[in-house]
PDB file of C-alpha atoms in Angstrom:
ATOM      1  CA  MET A   1     -18.603  -9.322  18.209  1.00  0.00           C
ATOM      2  CA  ASN A   2     -20.382  -5.954  18.295  1.00  0.00           C
ATOM      3  CA  ARG A   3     -17.026  -4.491  19.424  1.00  0.00           C
ATOM      4  CA  HIS A   4     -15.594  -5.344  15.996  1.00  0.00           C
ATOM      5  CA  ILE A   5     -18.478  -3.521  14.299  1.00  0.00           C
ATOM      6  CA  ARG A   6     -18.257  -0.615  16.727  1.00  0.00           C
ATOM      7  CA  ARG A   7     -14.684  -0.089  15.582  1.00  0.00           C
ATOM      8  CA  PHE A   8     -16.062   0.465  12.068  1.00  0.00           C
ATOM      9  CA  ALA A   9     -19.050   2.421  13.320  1.00  0.00           C
ATOM     10  CA  VAL A  10     -17.019   5.029  15.134  1.00  0.00           C
ATOM     11  CA  ALA A  11     -14.721   5.069  12.114  1.00  0.00           C
ATOM     12  CA  GLY A  12     -11.532   5.438  14.112  1.00  0.00           C
ATOM     13  CA  LEU A  13     -12.141   8.435  16.363  1.00  0.00           C
ATOM     14  CA  VAL A  14     -12.021   6.545  19.651  1.00  0.00           C
ATOM     15  CA  ALA A  15      -8.966   4.699  18.337  1.00  0.00           C
ATOM     16  CA  VAL A  16      -6.882   7.519  19.812  1.00  0.00           C
ATOM     17  CA  TRP A  17      -7.274   5.749  23.178  1.00  0.00           C
ATOM     18  CA  ALA A  18      -6.204   2.452  21.602  1.00  0.00           C
ATOM     19  CA  LEU A  19      -3.260   4.221  19.971  1.00  0.00           C
ATOM     20  CA  SER A  20      -2.221   5.634  23.339  1.00  0.00           C
ATOM     21  CA  GLY A  21      -1.963   2.045  24.565  1.00  0.00           C
ATOM     22  CA  SER A  22       0.944   1.512  22.181  1.00  0.00           C
ATOM     23  CA  GLY A  23       3.134   3.565  24.464  1.00  0.00           C
ATOM     24  CA  CYS A  24       4.299   5.693  21.544  1.00  0.00           C
ATOM     25  CA  SER A  25       3.152   9.310  21.457  1.00  0.00           C
ATOM     26  CA  THR A  26       4.423   9.653  17.898  1.00  0.00           C
ATOM     27  CA  ALA A  27       2.013   6.940  16.820  1.00  0.00           C
ATOM     28  CA  THR A  28      -0.786   8.727  18.638  1.00  0.00           C
ATOM     29  CA  LYS A  29      -0.144  12.065  16.939  1.00  0.00           C
ATOM     30  CA  PHE A  30       0.338  10.482  13.530  1.00  0.00           C
ATOM     31  CA  GLY A  31      -2.775   8.342  13.923  1.00  0.00           C
ATOM     32  CA  TYR A  32      -4.938  11.225  15.081  1.00  0.00           C
ATOM     33  CA  ASN A  33      -3.822  13.525  12.280  1.00  0.00           C
ATOM     34  CA  HIS A  34      -4.623  10.831   9.730  1.00  0.00           C
ATOM     35  CA  LEU A  35      -7.916   9.637  11.160  1.00  0.00           C
ATOM     36  CA  ASP A  36      -9.748  10.278   7.900  1.00  0.00           C
ATOM     37  CA  TRP A  37      -7.478   7.720   6.206  1.00  0.00           C
ATOM     38  CA  PHE A  38      -7.806   5.259   9.089  1.00  0.00           C
ATOM     39  CA  ALA A  39     -11.595   5.715   9.065  1.00  0.00           C
ATOM     40  CA  LYS A  40     -11.893   4.838   5.403  1.00  0.00           C
ATOM     41  CA  ARG A  41      -9.558   1.912   5.907  1.00  0.00           C
ATOM     42  CA  GLU A  42     -11.690   0.591   8.755  1.00  0.00           C
ATOM     43  CA  ILE A  43     -14.866   0.909   6.689  1.00  0.00           C
ATOM     44  CA  GLY A  44     -13.100  -0.717   3.742  1.00  0.00           C
ATOM     45  CA  LYS A  45     -12.601  -3.858   5.818  1.00  0.00           C
ATOM     46  CA  TYR A  46     -16.378  -4.339   5.713  1.00  0.00           C
ATOM     47  CA  PHE A  47     -17.480  -2.893   2.382  1.00  0.00           C
ATOM     48  CA  ASP A  48     -16.515  -0.438  -0.336  1.00  0.00           C
ATOM     49  CA  LEU A  49     -18.166   2.959  -0.265  1.00  0.00           C
ATOM     50  CA  THR A  50     -19.861   4.161  -3.423  1.00  0.00           C
ATOM     51  CA  GLN A  51     -18.885   7.628  -4.651  1.00  0.00           C
ATOM     52  CA  ARG A  52     -22.233   9.001  -3.424  1.00  0.00           C
ATOM     53  CA  GLN A  53     -21.666   7.467   0.031  1.00  0.00           C
ATOM     54  CA  GLU A  54     -18.096   8.780   0.189  1.00  0.00           C
ATOM     55  CA  ASP A  55     -19.253  12.275  -0.729  1.00  0.00           C
ATOM     56  CA  TRP A  56     -21.837  12.041   2.049  1.00  0.00           C
ATOM     57  CA  PHE A  57     -19.396  10.575   4.571  1.00  0.00           C
ATOM     58  CA  LYS A  58     -16.451  12.919   4.129  1.00  0.00           C
ATOM     59  CA  PRO A  59     -17.902  16.245   5.402  1.00  0.00           C
ATOM     60  CA  ARG A  60     -19.723  14.517   8.267  1.00  0.00           C
ATOM     61  CA  PHE A  61     -16.599  12.750   9.455  1.00  0.00           C
ATOM     62  CA  GLU A  62     -14.726  16.045   9.144  1.00  0.00           C
ATOM     63  CA  ALA A  63     -17.294  17.765  11.394  1.00  0.00           C
ATOM     64  CA  LEU A  64     -17.101  14.925  13.941  1.00  0.00           C
ATOM     65  CA  TRP A  65     -13.320  15.065  13.850  1.00  0.00           C
ATOM     66  CA  LEU A  66     -13.184  18.849  14.409  1.00  0.00           C
ATOM     67  CA  TRP A  67     -15.663  18.562  17.282  1.00  0.00           C
ATOM     68  CA  HIS A  68     -13.546  15.873  18.856  1.00  0.00           C
ATOM     69  CA  ARG A  69     -10.282  17.765  18.345  1.00  0.00           C
ATOM     70  CA  HIS A  70     -11.419  21.101  19.738  1.00  0.00           C
ATOM     71  CA  GLU A  71     -14.078  20.135  22.297  1.00  0.00           C
ATOM     72  CA  GLN A  72     -13.079  16.663  23.538  1.00  0.00           C
ATOM     73  CA  LEU A  73      -9.285  16.644  23.501  1.00  0.00           C
ATOM     74  CA  PRO A  74      -9.065  19.582  25.964  1.00  0.00           C
ATOM     75  CA  LEU A  75     -11.169  17.448  28.366  1.00  0.00           C
ATOM     76  CA  TYR A  76      -8.710  14.582  27.892  1.00  0.00           C
ATOM     77  CA  VAL A  77      -5.845  16.921  28.724  1.00  0.00           C
ATOM     78  CA  ALA A  78      -7.421  18.127  31.937  1.00  0.00           C
ATOM     79  CA  ASP A  79      -8.316  14.630  33.079  1.00  0.00           C
ATOM     80  CA  LEU A  80      -4.892  13.224  32.227  1.00  0.00           C
ATOM     81  CA  ARG A  81      -3.087  16.010  34.067  1.00  0.00           C
ATOM     82  CA  SER A  82      -5.236  15.364  37.138  1.00  0.00           C
ATOM     83  CA  LEU A  83      -4.474  11.641  36.862  1.00  0.00           C
ATOM     84  CA  ALA A  84      -0.757  12.358  36.557  1.00  0.00           C
ATOM     85  CA  GLU A  85      -0.926  14.279  39.844  1.00  0.00           C
ATOM     86  CA  GLN A  86      -2.643  11.361  41.544  1.00  0.00           C
ATOM     87  CA  ALA A  87      -0.161   8.879  40.059  1.00  0.00           C
ATOM     88  CA  GLN A  88       2.713  10.399  42.000  1.00  0.00           C
ATOM     89  CA  GLN A  89       1.440   8.253  44.867  1.00  0.00           C
ATOM     90  CA  PRO A  90       0.136   4.674  44.727  1.00  0.00           C
ATOM     91  CA  LEU A  91      -3.277   4.606  43.071  1.00  0.00           C
ATOM     92  CA  SER A  92      -6.089   3.191  45.142  1.00  0.00           C
ATOM     93  CA  ARG A  93      -8.868   1.046  43.708  1.00  0.00           C
ATOM     94  CA  GLU A  94     -11.102   4.136  43.887  1.00  0.00           C
ATOM     95  CA  HIS A  95      -8.630   6.207  41.899  1.00  0.00           C
ATOM     96  CA  ILE A  96      -8.331   3.505  39.216  1.00  0.00           C
ATOM     97  CA  THR A  97     -12.122   3.145  39.050  1.00  0.00           C
ATOM     98  CA  GLN A  98     -12.437   6.886  38.578  1.00  0.00           C
ATOM     99  CA  ALA A  99      -9.848   6.831  35.787  1.00  0.00           C
ATOM    100  CA  LEU A 100     -11.736   4.037  34.003  1.00  0.00           C
ATOM    101  CA  THR A 101     -15.013   5.928  34.415  1.00  0.00           C
ATOM    102  CA  MET A 102     -13.347   8.999  32.955  1.00  0.00           C
ATOM    103  CA  ILE A 103     -12.153   7.108  29.879  1.00  0.00           C
ATOM    104  CA  GLN A 104     -15.499   5.405  29.408  1.00  0.00           C
ATOM    105  CA  GLY A 105     -17.208   8.770  29.621  1.00  0.00           C
ATOM    106  CA  HIS A 106     -15.040  10.215  26.860  1.00  0.00           C
ATOM    107  CA  VAL A 107     -15.656   7.181  24.641  1.00  0.00           C
ATOM    108  CA  ARG A 108     -19.403   7.304  25.329  1.00  0.00           C
ATOM    109  CA  ARG A 109     -19.666  10.949  24.335  1.00  0.00           C
ATOM    110  CA  THR A 110     -17.926  10.274  21.043  1.00  0.00           C
ATOM    111  CA  LEU A 111     -20.110   7.235  20.388  1.00  0.00           C
ATOM    112  CA  GLU A 112     -23.220   9.293  21.045  1.00  0.00           C
ATOM    113  CA  ARG A 113     -22.038  12.023  18.707  1.00  0.00           C
ATOM    114  CA  ALA A 114     -21.203   9.487  15.963  1.00  0.00           C
ATOM    115  CA  THR A 115     -24.394   7.428  16.284  1.00  0.00           C
ATOM    116  CA  PRO A 116     -26.714   9.363  13.942  1.00  0.00           C
ATOM    117  CA  GLU A 117     -24.233   9.367  11.074  1.00  0.00           C
ATOM    118  CA  THR A 118     -23.337   5.733  11.661  1.00  0.00           C
ATOM    119  CA  VAL A 119     -26.865   4.416  11.470  1.00  0.00           C
ATOM    120  CA  THR A 120     -27.643   6.704   8.536  1.00  0.00           C
ATOM    121  CA  LEU A 121     -24.687   5.263   6.627  1.00  0.00           C
ATOM    122  CA  LEU A 122     -25.862   1.739   7.401  1.00  0.00           C
ATOM    123  CA  ALA A 123     -29.322   2.623   6.078  1.00  0.00           C
ATOM    124  CA  MET A 124     -27.685   3.729   2.819  1.00  0.00           C
ATOM    125  CA  LEU A 125     -26.089   0.324   2.163  1.00  0.00           C
ATOM    126  CA  ASP A 126     -27.198  -1.752  -0.769  1.00  0.00           C
ATOM    127  CA  ASP A 127     -27.667  -5.543  -0.574  1.00  0.00           C
ATOM    128  CA  ALA A 128     -24.171  -6.288  -1.836  1.00  0.00           C
ATOM    129  CA  GLN A 129     -22.589  -4.061   0.821  1.00  0.00           C
ATOM    130  CA  VAL A 130     -24.704  -5.650   3.545  1.00  0.00           C
ATOM    131  CA  ALA A 131     -23.584  -9.091   2.344  1.00  0.00           C
ATOM    132  CA  SER A 132     -19.933  -7.925   2.471  1.00  0.00           C
ATOM    133  CA  LEU A 133     -20.385  -6.549   5.970  1.00  0.00           C
ATOM    134  CA  LEU A 134     -21.961  -9.765   7.264  1.00  0.00           C
ATOM    135  CA  GLU A 135     -19.253 -11.833   5.558  1.00  0.00           C
ATOM    136  CA  GLU A 136     -16.611  -9.965   7.531  1.00  0.00           C
ATOM    137  CA  VAL A 137     -18.564 -10.561  10.735  1.00  0.00           C
ATOM    138  CA  ASP A 138     -18.777 -14.266   9.882  1.00  0.00           C
ATOM    139  CA  ASP A 139     -15.041 -14.369   9.220  1.00  0.00           C
ATOM    140  CA  ASN A 140     -14.369 -12.849  12.639  1.00  0.00           C
ATOM    141  CA  ILE A 141     -16.609 -15.435  14.293  1.00  0.00           C
ATOM    142  CA  ALA A 142     -14.979 -18.266  12.364  1.00  0.00           C
ATOM    143  CA  GLU A 143     -11.548 -17.037  13.408  1.00  0.00           C
ATOM    144  CA  ALA A 144     -12.626 -16.903  17.048  1.00  0.00           C
ATOM    145  CA  ALA A 145     -14.086 -20.426  16.786  1.00  0.00           C
ATOM    146  CA  GLU A 146     -10.835 -21.751  15.300  1.00  0.00           C
ATOM    147  CA  LYS A 147      -8.835 -20.116  18.041  1.00  0.00           C
ATOM    148  CA  LEU A 148     -11.133 -21.656  20.637  1.00  0.00           C
ATOM    149  CA  GLU A 149     -10.505 -25.135  19.241  1.00  0.00           C
ATOM    150  CA  ASP A 150      -6.739 -24.644  19.121  1.00  0.00           C
ATOM    151  CA  GLN A 151      -6.275 -23.198  22.590  1.00  0.00           C
ATOM    152  CA  THR A 152      -6.535 -24.878  25.970  1.00  0.00           C
ATOM    153  CA  ASP A 153      -7.658 -23.131  29.128  1.00  0.00           C
ATOM    154  CA  GLU A 154      -4.019 -22.969  30.166  1.00  0.00           C
ATOM    155  CA  ASP A 155      -3.097 -21.335  26.851  1.00  0.00           C
ATOM    156  CA  ARG A 156      -5.766 -18.680  27.422  1.00  0.00           C
ATOM    157  CA  ARG A 157      -4.556 -18.107  30.968  1.00  0.00           C
ATOM    158  CA  GLU A 158      -0.974 -17.651  29.810  1.00  0.00           C
ATOM    159  CA  ASP A 159      -2.128 -15.256  27.061  1.00  0.00           C
ATOM    160  CA  ALA A 160      -3.984 -13.201  29.689  1.00  0.00           C
ATOM    161  CA  VAL A 161      -0.891 -13.061  31.885  1.00  0.00           C
ATOM    162  CA  LYS A 162       1.243 -11.912  28.960  1.00  0.00           C
ATOM    163  CA  ARG A 163      -1.214  -9.184  27.942  1.00  0.00           C
ATOM    164  CA  VAL A 164      -1.476  -7.776  31.456  1.00  0.00           C
ATOM    165  CA  LYS A 165       2.301  -7.907  32.046  1.00  0.00           C
ATOM    166  CA  ASN A 166       2.912  -6.047  28.786  1.00  0.00           C
ATOM    167  CA  TRP A 167       0.186  -3.511  29.669  1.00  0.00           C
ATOM    168  CA  MET A 168       1.661  -2.884  33.093  1.00  0.00           C
ATOM    169  CA  GLU A 169       5.261  -2.712  31.852  1.00  0.00           C
ATOM    170  CA  ASP A 170       4.285  -0.118  29.226  1.00  0.00           C
ATOM    171  CA  ARG A 171       3.231   2.108  32.087  1.00  0.00           C
ATOM    172  CA  TYR A 172       5.483   1.138  35.018  1.00  0.00           C
ATOM    173  CA  GLY A 173       8.546  -0.322  33.377  1.00  0.00           C
ATOM    174  CA  ARG A 174      10.057  -3.557  34.584  1.00  0.00           C
ATOM    175  CA  LEU A 175       7.888  -5.340  37.139  1.00  0.00           C
ATOM    176  CA  SER A 176       9.151  -6.891  40.352  1.00  0.00           C
ATOM    177  CA  ASP A 177       8.767 -10.570  41.106  1.00  0.00           C
ATOM    178  CA  ASP A 178       6.025  -9.746  43.629  1.00  0.00           C
ATOM    179  CA  GLN A 179       4.116  -7.776  41.007  1.00  0.00           C
ATOM    180  CA  LYS A 180       4.436 -10.590  38.491  1.00  0.00           C
ATOM    181  CA  ALA A 181       3.184 -13.017  41.150  1.00  0.00           C
ATOM    182  CA  LEU A 182       0.099 -10.885  41.658  1.00  0.00           C
ATOM    183  CA  ILE A 183      -0.674 -11.164  37.942  1.00  0.00           C
ATOM    184  CA  GLU A 184      -0.187 -14.926  38.033  1.00  0.00           C
ATOM    185  CA  ASP A 185      -2.575 -15.167  41.013  1.00  0.00           C
ATOM    186  CA  TRP A 186      -5.121 -12.938  39.232  1.00  0.00           C
ATOM    187  CA  SER A 187      -5.036 -15.141  36.137  1.00  0.00           C
ATOM    188  CA  ARG A 188      -6.084 -18.186  38.179  1.00  0.00           C
ATOM    189  CA  THR A 189      -9.170 -16.473  39.572  1.00  0.00           C
ATOM    190  CA  ARG A 190     -10.253 -14.840  36.282  1.00  0.00           C
ATOM    191  CA  GLU A 191     -13.316 -16.552  34.841  1.00  0.00           C
ATOM    192  CA  SER A 192     -13.275 -17.429  31.156  1.00  0.00           C
ATOM    193  CA  ARG A 193     -16.237 -18.709  29.188  1.00  0.00           C
ATOM    194  CA  PRO A 194     -15.069 -18.379  25.586  1.00  0.00           C
ATOM    195  CA  ALA A 195     -17.543 -20.874  24.181  1.00  0.00           C
ATOM    196  CA  GLU A 196     -20.469 -18.981  25.703  1.00  0.00           C
ATOM    197  CA  TRP A 197     -19.180 -15.671  24.421  1.00  0.00           C
ATOM    198  CA  LEU A 198     -18.814 -17.212  20.983  1.00  0.00           C
ATOM    199  CA  ASP A 199     -22.448 -18.336  21.126  1.00  0.00           C
ATOM    200  CA  HIS A 200     -23.362 -14.783  22.072  1.00  0.00           C
ATOM    201  CA  SER A 201     -21.447 -13.477  19.039  1.00  0.00           C
ATOM    202  CA  ARG A 202     -23.449 -15.744  16.774  1.00  0.00           C
ATOM    203  CA  ARG A 203     -26.734 -14.602  18.298  1.00  0.00           C
ATOM    204  CA  TRP A 204     -25.643 -10.999  17.928  1.00  0.00           C
ATOM    205  CA  ARG A 205     -24.694 -11.567  14.283  1.00  0.00           C
ATOM    206  CA  ASP A 206     -28.117 -13.021  13.485  1.00  0.00           C
ATOM    207  CA  ALA A 207     -29.871 -10.112  15.208  1.00  0.00           C
ATOM    208  CA  PHE A 208     -27.670  -7.621  13.364  1.00  0.00           C
ATOM    209  CA  ALA A 209     -28.469  -9.326  10.021  1.00  0.00           C
ATOM    210  CA  LEU A 210     -32.203  -9.056  10.760  1.00  0.00           C
ATOM    211  CA  THR A 211     -31.786  -5.402  11.691  1.00  0.00           C
ATOM    212  CA  LEU A 212     -29.927  -4.617   8.471  1.00  0.00           C
ATOM    213  CA  ALA A 213     -32.641  -6.409   6.483  1.00  0.00           C
ATOM    214  CA  SER A 214     -35.112  -3.891   7.965  1.00  0.00           C
ATOM    215  CA  ARG A 215     -33.036  -0.797   7.281  1.00  0.00           C
ATOM    216  CA  ASP A 216     -35.863   0.719   5.223  1.00  0.00           C
ATOM    217  CA  GLU A 217     -38.375   0.294   8.044  1.00  0.00           C
ATOM    218  CA  PRO A 218     -39.276   2.627  10.912  1.00  0.00           C
ATOM    219  CA  GLY A 219     -37.226   2.152  14.067  1.00  0.00           C
ATOM    220  CA  PHE A 220     -34.115   0.939  12.250  1.00  0.00           C
ATOM    221  CA  ALA A 221     -31.893   3.655  13.732  1.00  0.00           C
ATOM    222  CA  GLU A 222     -32.817   2.740  17.287  1.00  0.00           C
ATOM    223  CA  ARG A 223     -32.416  -0.996  16.709  1.00  0.00           C
ATOM    224  CA  ALA A 224     -29.051  -0.588  14.989  1.00  0.00           C
ATOM    225  CA  ALA A 225     -27.750   1.827  17.641  1.00  0.00           C
ATOM    226  CA  HIS A 226     -28.724  -0.578  20.423  1.00  0.00           C
ATOM    227  CA  LEU A 227     -26.843  -3.489  18.853  1.00  0.00           C
ATOM    228  CA  LEU A 228     -23.800  -1.409  17.933  1.00  0.00           C
ATOM    229  CA  PHE A 229     -23.290   0.720  21.005  1.00  0.00           C
ATOM    230  CA  ASP A 230     -24.851  -1.086  23.930  1.00  0.00           C
ATOM    231  CA  ASP A 231     -22.224  -3.438  25.400  1.00  0.00           C
ATOM    232  CA  ALA A 232     -24.957  -5.382  27.125  1.00  0.00           C
ATOM    233  CA  ALA A 233     -27.046  -5.932  23.969  1.00  0.00           C
ATOM    234  CA  LEU A 234     -28.275  -9.568  23.904  1.00  0.00           C
ATOM    235  CA  VAL A 235     -25.696 -10.603  26.546  1.00  0.00           C
ATOM    236  CA  PRO A 236     -27.189 -13.152  29.009  1.00  0.00           C
ATOM    237  CA  GLU A 237     -27.430 -12.027  32.605  1.00  0.00           C
ATOM    238  CA  HIS A 238     -24.948 -14.629  33.844  1.00  0.00           C
ATOM    239  CA  LEU A 239     -22.316 -13.434  31.343  1.00  0.00           C
ATOM    240  CA  LEU A 240     -22.909  -9.822  32.352  1.00  0.00           C
ATOM    241  CA  ALA A 241     -22.375 -10.856  35.961  1.00  0.00           C
ATOM    242  CA  LEU A 242     -19.193 -12.757  34.978  1.00  0.00           C
ATOM    243  CA  ARG A 243     -17.876  -9.699  33.141  1.00  0.00           C
ATOM    244  CA  GLN A 244     -18.482  -7.570  36.201  1.00  0.00           C
ATOM    245  CA  ARG A 245     -16.705 -10.040  38.472  1.00  0.00           C
ATOM    246  CA  ASN A 246     -13.693 -10.054  36.120  1.00  0.00           C
ATOM    247  CA  GLU A 247     -13.663  -6.253  36.036  1.00  0.00           C
ATOM    248  CA  ASP A 248     -13.701  -6.173  39.854  1.00  0.00           C
ATOM    249  CA  ARG A 249     -10.807  -8.644  39.967  1.00  0.00           C
ATOM    250  CA  TRP A 250      -8.838  -6.552  37.497  1.00  0.00           C
ATOM    251  CA  LEU A 251      -9.390  -3.408  39.597  1.00  0.00           C
ATOM    252  CA  ASP A 252      -8.185  -5.280  42.666  1.00  0.00           C
ATOM    253  CA  LEU A 253      -5.084  -6.420  40.746  1.00  0.00           C
ATOM    254  CA  ALA A 254      -4.285  -2.934  39.443  1.00  0.00           C
ATOM    255  CA  ALA A 255      -4.597  -1.464  42.928  1.00  0.00           C
ATOM    256  CA  ALA A 256      -2.469  -4.215  44.480  1.00  0.00           C
ATOM    257  CA  ILE A 257       0.306  -3.678  41.911  1.00  0.00           C
ATOM    258  CA  SER A 258       0.179   0.092  42.383  1.00  0.00           C
ATOM    259  CA  ALA A 259       0.419  -0.347  46.157  1.00  0.00           C
ATOM    260  CA  ILE A 260       3.859  -1.904  45.857  1.00  0.00           C
ATOM    261  CA  THR A 261       5.257   0.276  43.071  1.00  0.00           C
ATOM    262  CA  THR A 262       8.623   1.879  43.554  1.00  0.00           C
ATOM    263  CA  GLU A 263       9.212   5.609  43.246  1.00  0.00           C
ATOM    264  CA  ARG A 264      10.901   4.965  39.907  1.00  0.00           C
ATOM    265  CA  GLN A 265       7.914   3.028  38.586  1.00  0.00           C
ATOM    266  CA  ARG A 266       5.518   5.777  39.644  1.00  0.00           C
ATOM    267  CA  ALA A 267       7.718   8.399  37.985  1.00  0.00           C
ATOM    268  CA  LYS A 268       7.558   6.416  34.752  1.00  0.00           C
ATOM    269  CA  LEU A 269       3.768   6.258  34.985  1.00  0.00           C
ATOM    270  CA  VAL A 270       3.557   9.999  35.594  1.00  0.00           C
ATOM    271  CA  ASP A 271       5.743  10.619  32.531  1.00  0.00           C
ATOM    272  CA  TYR A 272       3.653   8.200  30.481  1.00  0.00           C
ATOM    273  CA  ILE A 273       0.409   9.984  31.320  1.00  0.00           C
ATOM    274  CA  SER A 274       1.938  13.483  31.061  1.00  0.00           C
ATOM    275  CA  ASP A 275       3.360  12.795  27.587  1.00  0.00           C
ATOM    276  CA  PHE A 276      -0.092  12.013  26.250  1.00  0.00           C
ATOM    277  CA  ALA A 277      -1.576  15.067  27.947  1.00  0.00           C
ATOM    278  CA  LYS A 278       1.040  17.170  26.130  1.00  0.00           C
ATOM    279  CA  ASP A 279       0.347  15.462  22.811  1.00  0.00           C
ATOM    280  CA  PHE A 280      -3.415  15.870  23.118  1.00  0.00           C
ATOM    281  CA  ASP A 281      -2.926  19.517  24.080  1.00  0.00           C
ATOM    282  CA  LYS A 282      -0.931  20.112  20.889  1.00  0.00           C
ATOM    283  CA  LEU A 283      -3.444  18.202  18.789  1.00  0.00           C
ATOM    284  CA  ALA A 284      -6.330  20.212  20.248  1.00  0.00           C
ATOM    285  CA  GLN A 285      -4.727  23.451  19.189  1.00  0.00           C
ATOM    286  CA  GLN A 286      -3.947  22.387  15.626  1.00  0.00           C
ATOM    287  CA  ARG A 287      -6.071  23.601  12.766  1.00  0.00           C
ATOM    288  CA  ARG A 288      -6.965  21.551   9.724  1.00  0.00           C
ATOM    289  CA  ASP A 289      -5.682  22.959   6.438  1.00  0.00           C
TER     290      ASP A 289
END
């Protein structure tokens, strides 16, 4: 559940990576150039800013945005161009792990840069805004609980297969029967404990509520930052281990699929990566009016 709040906390900047997952560079450029609007929309899902808060937020988001555009996007470009070179050949598990580490590093730097402003904004909330924020968290949990009741394990497995197939086809194009079979095999070994993750979400929500209730007390910034930006916050050890096992299985799957890609599929992946490198390069050079 902290991932939902993190989306608000970062106020849309890291969403450029999510936008790139759409497979549409036009959407990426449009989304990035209108991040101020997206940021306010994300915050608006949780509470309405007062005029004083909006006046405080606007220049700080602008500074974060400019830092990201001119200091971070060039790093994205360099990394993506290097990845495009590697993608001309099948990507090994090590290559894919390095790419994931690269993305996570970019996200982490932006999170770290956004943290002080995020926790300061949370400290500025009044009781009504806190109630609205927690209500949205409760709605997300209730929606997840309803979905859990409605879906069987087989439904969840089929959903996972569909998501991964779509993700792979965005990058490689049409998959072969052998590649699809690899995804089916992966889905049967993937561990899913949705009820336990739902319980974790409820524990996280209660801890977050207690933290917000202490927003006028010393140490609030550190407590809030831990809950918002630490993916392991309050997660039981056995679920952390499960998450790691699933990540390892996904890396094995991605490497196995890459190992049997055709030259045409690899060319599509190279174009996919290169297009975003070009878009980010253009965005990095743009100046705000």
